[in-house]
Amino acid sequence: MTLVLLKLIAPQLITHGSVTIVHIEVVAGEAVYLPCDISTQTSNDQVALVLWYREDLGTPIYSVDGRDRDFNLAERWSDENVFSNRAYFMPEKQPAELGVDHIRETDQGVYRCRVDFRIGQTRNSKVNLTVIGEY
Amino acid sequence: MNFIAIWLLIRILIGRFTTLTGADLKWVRVSVPQYRIPGDMALLQCDYNLGNDNLYAVKWYKDNEEFFKFLPKARPEASSYSVEGIHVDMKSSNRTTVVLYSLNFKSSGLYRCEVSAEAPSFASAQGEARMEIVYLPKEDPQISGVEREYQIGEMVNLNCTSGKSHPASILHWYVNEQQVLAPGTIIHYPPIQHRHGLSSSILGLRFVLTPKHFVGGSMKIKCIAVLSPVLWMGDKESVVQSLPIKQMREALLLVRSSAPPPPQIHSRLLAVTIIGLIVLYHS
């Protein structure tokens, strides 16, 4: 008895007080790609640090620290208790994405991506992730 | 009488606390002046307890746009971004304080301070508070719709329009020193929007003249414009309080009976005098 649900509903983009909120729905067990624009405003700028927060937690759940090196060689860290080794950041995508495999129902929530640049203004964007349970 | 403006500015702390569990960065508290007038300076305070963490960055945002950052490892440590309505006094700004100068109407907004600890935790906490730039009205409220003569039984139909201000002034009608509150008598109109975020309020007054409106042979109709912004109400932790001094401006309309005092006036003609009067009340 298997019920096939919509796999992925097209992300909805809503700008709210200049913080972009993207709504994404995903079926539990699938992979999801959380967008985070890391493009620079000027050609001489570079991304220094990318921090992913889940709104109910004060510490990031995923970080990409390129402050002391080229961003392509940045140090990646993923919270053991959240995405652990299920998450991988893809800076080459347009926009960049945090891929998360095998989504669980407990992954549902609002995520914030903060991008610190060497020169430019910090960019914050949010993803509201809804996880649809498997039947 | 000349207009005297007394404006007391109070700094009310409406910091929204963010408390963290499990991280060393414990809390961030923001205090921002709630009201300022154009040209003023504002001291924005961001206090925090890092616990055993080291500071990576303090970032200030206005309406989600970053305008100031302090990174102890960066050279220079502090830098600012061009944001409308924001002029940072860099000499007076540091890891806990930001001083803004030359405030203008675009300085109104939600100010947020985000504190982040160094690697490996990168723990972050933020607090936010609103600042509103208040423009006091330069003009008295104007009463319009005044007829040269009124007769008993006639409709008095007046509008009162306040001077331009931000936020909008609140208008009140008084007949013979008694505030008019009856819903059918008071008519609310949408405010007129002007440039630079200023607005004028309009309040209508409609009633049928009866002899009892004349006390000692005259009737005094007054419109008072009050600018006493109700302090911004945020979440439950915010402080709600009124400003200690209200600014009031008023327009007075005096309707005199051309005959001896009531009840004899009945249908006689009444002459209208408009008296301009500006009063500043201390509340």
Coordinates of C-alpha atoms in Angstrom, one line a residue:
Chain A
M1 CA 0.0 0.0 0.0
T2 CA 2.1 2.9 -1.3
L3 CA 0.8 6.4 -1.8
V4 CA 2.9 8.5 -4.1
L5 CA 3.0 12.1 -3.1
L6 CA 4.2 15.1 -5.0
K7 CA 8.0 14.8 -5.0
L8 CA 8.9 18.4 -4.8
I9 CA 6.8 21.5 -5.0
A10 CA 8.5 24.3 -6.9
P11 CA 10.1 26.6 -4.3
Q12 CA 8.2 29.8 -3.7
L13 CA 10.3 33.0 -3.3
I14 CA 9.0 35.6 -1.0
T15 CA 11.0 38.7 0.0
H16 CA 10.2 39.9 3.5
G17 CA 11.7 43.1 4.7
S18 CA 14.7 42.5 2.4
V19 CA 15.3 39.0 3.9
T20 CA 14.4 36.4 1.2
I21 CA 12.3 33.5 2.4
V22 CA 12.1 30.4 0.2
H23 CA 9.5 27.8 0.9
I24 CA 10.4 24.3 0.1
E25 CA 8.4 21.1 0.6
V26 CA 10.1 17.7 0.5
V27 CA 9.0 14.1 1.1
A28 CA 10.8 12.4 4.0
G29 CA 13.7 10.2 2.7
E30 CA 14.4 12.4 -0.3
A31 CA 17.3 14.8 -0.8
V32 CA 16.7 18.5 -0.6
Y33 CA 18.7 21.5 -1.8
L34 CA 18.6 24.6 0.3
P35 CA 19.5 27.7 -1.7
C36 CA 21.9 30.4 -0.4
D37 CA 23.1 33.2 -2.7
I38 CA 26.8 33.6 -2.1
S39 CA 27.5 35.8 -5.2
T40 CA 29.5 38.9 -4.6
Q41 CA 28.3 42.4 -5.4
T42 CA 31.7 43.6 -6.7
S43 CA 34.4 41.6 -8.6
N44 CA 37.1 42.3 -6.1
D45 CA 35.1 40.8 -3.2
Q46 CA 35.2 37.2 -1.9
V47 CA 33.0 35.1 0.4
A48 CA 34.7 34.7 3.8
L49 CA 32.3 32.6 5.8
V50 CA 28.9 30.8 5.3
L51 CA 26.9 30.0 8.4
W52 CA 23.7 27.9 8.4
Y53 CA 21.5 28.3 11.4
R54 CA 18.3 26.5 12.3
E55 CA 16.0 29.2 13.9
D56 CA 15.6 27.4 17.2
L57 CA 19.3 26.9 17.7
G58 CA 21.9 29.6 18.6
T59 CA 24.9 27.7 17.1
P60 CA 25.2 27.1 13.4
I61 CA 24.3 23.6 12.1
Y62 CA 26.7 23.9 9.2
S63 CA 29.6 26.2 8.4
V64 CA 32.0 26.9 5.6
D65 CA 35.0 28.9 6.9
G66 CA 37.1 30.4 4.3
R67 CA 38.4 33.4 6.2
D68 CA 42.1 32.4 6.2
R69 CA 42.2 30.7 2.8
D70 CA 40.6 30.6 -0.6
F71 CA 36.9 29.9 -0.3
N72 CA 37.2 26.8 -2.5
L73 CA 39.5 25.3 0.2
A74 CA 37.3 26.5 3.0
E75 CA 36.9 24.4 6.2
R76 CA 33.5 22.7 6.4
W77 CA 31.7 21.6 9.5
S78 CA 28.3 20.0 10.1
D79 CA 26.6 19.5 13.4
E80 CA 26.6 15.9 14.4
N81 CA 23.1 16.2 15.9
V82 CA 21.4 17.8 12.9
F83 CA 22.5 17.0 9.4
S84 CA 25.9 15.4 10.3
N85 CA 27.3 13.8 7.1
R86 CA 24.0 14.1 5.3
A87 CA 24.8 17.7 4.3
Y88 CA 27.3 19.1 1.8
F89 CA 27.6 22.6 0.6
M90 CA 27.8 23.2 -3.2
P91 CA 29.3 26.7 -3.8
E92 CA 29.6 26.2 -7.5
K93 CA 25.8 26.0 -8.0
Q94 CA 23.9 29.1 -9.1
P95 CA 22.7 29.9 -6.4
A96 CA 24.9 27.9 -4.1
E97 CA 23.1 25.1 -2.3
L98 CA 23.3 23.1 0.9
G99 CA 22.3 19.6 -0.2
V100 CA 20.9 17.4 2.5
D101 CA 20.3 13.6 1.9
H102 CA 17.6 11.4 3.5
I103 CA 15.5 14.2 4.9
R104 CA 13.8 13.3 8.2
E105 CA 10.6 14.7 9.6
T106 CA 12.7 16.3 12.4
D107 CA 14.5 18.4 9.8
Q108 CA 11.4 20.5 9.3
G109 CA 11.9 24.1 10.3
V110 CA 13.2 27.5 9.2
Y111 CA 16.9 27.7 8.3
R112 CA 18.9 30.9 7.9
C113 CA 21.9 31.2 5.7
R114 CA 24.3 34.0 6.6
V115 CA 27.1 34.9 4.2
D116 CA 29.9 37.1 5.4
F117 CA 32.0 38.7 2.7
R118 CA 35.5 40.2 2.9
I119 CA 34.2 43.6 1.8
G120 CA 30.5 43.6 1.1
Q121 CA 27.4 43.7 3.3
T122 CA 26.4 40.5 5.1
R123 CA 23.6 38.6 3.3
N124 CA 20.9 36.8 5.2
S125 CA 18.3 34.5 3.6
K126 CA 15.9 32.0 4.9
V127 CA 14.5 28.6 3.8
N128 CA 11.2 27.3 5.3
L129 CA 11.5 23.6 4.9
T130 CA 8.3 21.5 5.2
V131 CA 8.8 17.7 5.4
I132 CA 5.9 15.6 4.2
G133 CA 5.8 12.3 6.0
E134 CA 6.0 9.0 4.1
Y135 CA 3.0 6.7 4.0
Chain B
M1 CA 1.3 83.4 22.0
N2 CA 4.3 81.9 20.6
F3 CA 4.8 78.3 20.1
I4 CA 7.1 76.7 22.6
A5 CA 8.2 73.3 22.0
I6 CA 9.6 71.2 24.8
W7 CA 10.7 67.9 23.8
L8 CA 12.1 65.5 26.3
L9 CA 13.8 62.5 24.9
I10 CA 13.9 59.4 26.9
R11 CA 15.9 56.4 26.2
I12 CA 13.9 53.4 26.7
L13 CA 15.4 50.1 26.5
I14 CA 13.3 47.8 24.5
G15 CA 15.9 45.1 24.1
R16 CA 14.6 41.9 22.9
F17 CA 16.6 39.3 24.8
T18 CA 17.9 36.3 23.0
T19 CA 19.0 33.6 25.3
L20 CA 21.0 30.6 24.3
T21 CA 21.4 27.3 25.8
G22 CA 24.3 25.0 25.3
A23 CA 26.6 27.8 23.9
D24 CA 28.9 30.0 25.7
L25 CA 27.5 33.2 24.2
K26 CA 24.7 33.8 26.7
W27 CA 22.7 36.8 25.7
V28 CA 22.5 40.0 23.6
R29 CA 20.6 43.0 24.6
V30 CA 19.9 46.0 22.4
S31 CA 19.0 49.5 23.4
V32 CA 18.0 52.1 20.9
P33 CA 16.3 55.5 21.6
Q34 CA 12.7 55.0 20.7
Y35 CA 12.1 58.6 19.5
R36 CA 14.4 61.1 18.0
I37 CA 13.9 64.3 16.0
P38 CA 15.6 65.1 12.7
G39 CA 19.2 66.2 13.1
D40 CA 19.6 64.5 16.4
M41 CA 22.3 61.9 17.3
A42 CA 21.4 58.4 18.5
L43 CA 23.5 56.1 20.6
L44 CA 22.8 52.5 19.9
Q45 CA 23.9 50.0 22.5
C46 CA 24.5 46.3 22.1
D47 CA 25.5 44.5 25.3
Y48 CA 26.3 40.8 25.4
N49 CA 27.8 38.1 27.4
L50 CA 30.2 35.9 25.5
G51 CA 30.9 33.6 28.4
N52 CA 34.1 31.7 27.5
D53 CA 33.8 32.5 23.8
N54 CA 35.9 34.9 21.9
L55 CA 34.2 37.6 19.7
Y56 CA 34.2 37.0 16.0
A57 CA 31.8 39.8 14.9
V58 CA 29.2 42.3 15.9
K59 CA 26.9 43.3 13.1
W60 CA 24.3 46.0 13.1
Y61 CA 21.4 45.9 10.6
K62 CA 18.7 48.4 9.9
D63 CA 15.6 46.8 8.5
N64 CA 17.8 43.7 7.7
E65 CA 20.4 45.7 5.9
E66 CA 23.9 45.7 7.4
F67 CA 25.3 49.2 8.1
F68 CA 28.1 48.6 10.7
K69 CA 30.4 45.7 11.7
F70 CA 33.1 45.2 14.2
L71 CA 35.5 42.3 13.7
P72 CA 38.4 42.3 16.3
K73 CA 40.6 40.4 13.7
A74 CA 39.9 42.8 10.9
R75 CA 42.0 45.9 10.1
P76 CA 40.4 48.3 10.6
E77 CA 38.3 46.6 13.2
A78 CA 35.2 48.6 12.5
S79 CA 33.6 49.5 9.1
S80 CA 30.3 50.8 7.9
Y81 CA 28.2 50.6 4.8
S82 CA 26.2 53.2 3.0
V83 CA 22.5 52.8 4.0
E84 CA 19.8 55.4 3.6
G85 CA 19.2 57.4 6.7
I86 CA 22.4 56.1 8.4
H87 CA 25.5 58.2 9.2
V88 CA 27.8 56.4 11.6
D89 CA 30.2 58.4 13.7
M90 CA 33.1 55.9 13.4
K91 CA 35.2 57.6 16.1
S92 CA 32.6 57.0 18.7
S93 CA 31.6 53.5 17.6
N94 CA 33.0 50.3 18.8
R95 CA 32.2 46.7 19.7
T96 CA 29.3 47.6 21.9
T97 CA 28.2 51.1 20.8
V98 CA 27.3 52.7 17.5
V99 CA 26.7 56.5 17.3
L100 CA 24.5 57.8 14.5
Y101 CA 24.4 61.5 13.6
S102 CA 22.3 63.7 11.3
L103 CA 19.2 61.6 11.8
N104 CA 16.5 62.1 9.2
F105 CA 13.1 60.5 8.4
K106 CA 14.8 57.6 6.7
S107 CA 16.5 56.7 10.0
S108 CA 13.2 55.3 11.3
G109 CA 13.3 51.5 11.4
L110 CA 14.1 48.3 13.1
Y111 CA 17.7 48.1 14.4
R112 CA 19.2 44.7 15.0
C113 CA 22.5 43.8 16.6
E114 CA 23.9 40.3 15.9
V115 CA 26.8 39.0 17.9
S116 CA 28.8 36.0 16.8
A117 CA 31.4 34.0 18.6
E118 CA 34.6 32.8 17.0
A119 CA 35.2 29.4 15.6
P120 CA 34.5 26.6 16.3
S121 CA 31.1 27.4 17.8
F122 CA 30.1 30.6 15.7
A123 CA 27.3 30.8 18.2
S124 CA 25.1 33.8 17.4
A125 CA 22.5 35.8 19.2
Q126 CA 20.7 38.9 18.3
G127 CA 18.5 41.7 19.7
E128 CA 16.4 44.3 18.0
A129 CA 14.5 47.5 18.7
R130 CA 12.7 50.2 16.8
M131 CA 13.7 53.9 16.5
E132 CA 11.2 56.4 15.1
I133 CA 12.1 59.8 13.9
V134 CA 9.4 62.2 15.1
Y135 CA 8.6 65.5 13.3
L136 CA 6.7 68.0 15.4
P137 CA 4.0 69.9 13.5
K138 CA 5.0 73.5 12.5
E139 CA 1.5 74.6 11.8
D140 CA -1.6 74.8 14.1
P141 CA -4.6 72.6 13.2
Q142 CA -7.0 74.4 10.8
I143 CA -10.8 74.4 11.2
S144 CA -12.6 74.5 7.9
G145 CA -16.2 74.5 6.8
V146 CA -17.1 77.5 9.0
E147 CA -20.1 79.5 7.9
R148 CA -20.4 83.2 8.5
E149 CA -23.7 82.7 10.3
Y150 CA -25.5 79.9 12.0
Q151 CA -29.1 79.5 13.1
I152 CA -30.5 77.2 15.7
G153 CA -31.5 74.0 14.1
E154 CA -28.8 74.3 11.5
M155 CA -26.0 71.7 11.0
V156 CA -22.6 72.6 12.1
N157 CA -20.2 70.7 9.8
L158 CA -16.6 71.3 10.4
N159 CA -13.3 69.6 9.6
C160 CA -10.1 69.9 11.5
T161 CA -6.8 69.3 9.7
S162 CA -3.6 69.0 11.6
G163 CA -0.2 70.3 10.6
K164 CA 2.2 67.9 9.0
S165 CA 3.9 65.6 11.5
H166 CA 5.3 62.1 12.0
P167 CA 3.7 60.1 13.4
A168 CA 0.3 61.6 12.5
S169 CA -1.2 63.9 15.1
I170 CA -4.2 62.7 17.0
L171 CA -7.1 65.2 16.8
H172 CA -9.8 65.9 19.4
W173 CA -12.9 68.1 19.2
Y174 CA -14.1 70.1 22.2
V175 CA -17.4 72.0 22.5
N176 CA -17.5 74.3 25.5
E177 CA -14.4 72.6 26.9
Q178 CA -16.2 69.2 26.8
Q179 CA -14.6 66.6 24.6
V180 CA -16.9 65.4 21.9
L181 CA -16.9 61.6 21.7
A182 CA -20.3 60.7 20.2
P183 CA -19.7 58.3 17.2
G184 CA -22.2 60.0 14.9
T185 CA -20.8 63.5 15.7
I186 CA -17.1 62.6 15.1
I187 CA -16.2 61.7 11.6
H188 CA -12.8 60.0 11.0
Y189 CA -11.1 60.5 7.6
P190 CA -8.0 58.9 6.3
P191 CA -4.9 61.1 6.9
I192 CA -3.3 63.0 4.0
Q193 CA 0.2 61.7 3.1
H194 CA 2.9 64.2 2.4
R195 CA 6.4 63.8 1.3
H196 CA 9.2 62.6 3.6
G197 CA 6.8 60.3 5.5
L198 CA 4.8 63.2 7.0
S199 CA 1.1 63.1 7.3
S200 CA -1.9 65.4 8.4
S201 CA -4.8 64.0 10.2
I202 CA -8.4 65.1 9.5
L203 CA -11.3 64.8 11.9
G204 CA -14.9 66.0 11.2
L205 CA -17.5 67.3 13.6
R206 CA -21.2 67.3 12.7
F207 CA -24.0 68.3 14.9
V208 CA -27.3 70.3 14.9
L209 CA -27.1 73.6 16.8
T210 CA -29.4 73.8 19.8
P211 CA -29.8 76.6 22.3
K212 CA -28.1 74.5 25.0
H213 CA -24.8 74.8 23.0
F214 CA -24.7 78.4 24.1
V215 CA -23.2 79.0 27.4
G216 CA -23.4 82.7 28.4
G217 CA -24.2 83.7 24.9
S218 CA -21.4 81.9 23.1
M219 CA -20.2 78.5 22.1
K220 CA -16.5 77.6 22.0
I221 CA -15.5 74.9 19.5
K222 CA -11.9 73.8 19.8
C223 CA -9.8 71.3 17.9
I224 CA -6.7 70.0 19.6
A225 CA -3.9 68.2 17.8
V226 CA -1.8 66.0 20.1
L227 CA 1.5 64.4 19.2
S228 CA 2.2 61.9 21.9
P229 CA 3.2 58.8 20.2
V230 CA 2.2 55.7 21.9
L231 CA 5.5 54.0 22.4
W232 CA 6.1 51.2 20.1
M233 CA 4.7 48.0 21.5
G234 CA 6.8 45.0 20.6
D235 CA 6.7 41.7 22.3
K236 CA 5.9 41.0 25.9
E237 CA 9.3 42.1 27.1
S238 CA 9.0 45.6 25.7
V239 CA 8.4 48.6 28.0
V240 CA 5.3 50.5 27.2
Q241 CA 5.2 54.0 28.5
S242 CA 4.1 57.5 27.4
L243 CA 6.3 60.4 26.7
P244 CA 6.3 62.7 29.8
I245 CA 5.3 65.8 27.8
K246 CA 2.7 65.9 25.1
Q247 CA 2.9 68.5 22.4
M248 CA -0.5 70.0 21.8
R249 CA -1.6 72.6 19.3
E250 CA -5.2 73.9 19.1
A251 CA -7.5 75.9 17.0
L252 CA -10.4 77.7 18.6
L253 CA -13.7 78.7 17.1
L254 CA -16.0 81.0 19.0
V255 CA -19.6 81.3 18.0
R256 CA -21.3 84.3 19.7
S257 CA -25.0 84.8 19.8
S258 CA -26.0 88.2 18.5
A259 CA -28.8 88.3 21.0
P260 CA -29.0 88.0 24.8
P261 CA -28.0 84.6 26.2
P262 CA -30.3 81.6 25.7
P263 CA -33.1 80.5 25.9
Q264 CA -34.2 83.6 24.1
I265 CA -31.9 83.2 21.1
H266 CA -34.0 80.5 19.3
S267 CA -33.6 81.2 15.7
R268 CA -31.5 84.3 15.8
L269 CA -28.4 84.7 13.9
L270 CA -25.1 83.8 15.4
A271 CA -21.9 85.5 14.5
V272 CA -18.8 83.5 14.1
T273 CA -15.3 84.4 15.3
I274 CA -12.3 82.3 14.7
I275 CA -9.6 82.7 17.2
G276 CA -6.2 81.2 16.6
L277 CA -4.7 80.0 19.7
I278 CA -1.7 77.8 20.4
V279 CA -1.3 76.3 23.8
L280 CA 1.3 73.9 25.0
Y281 CA 0.0 71.8 27.8
H282 CA 2.2 70.0 30.2
S283 CA 0.6 66.6 30.9

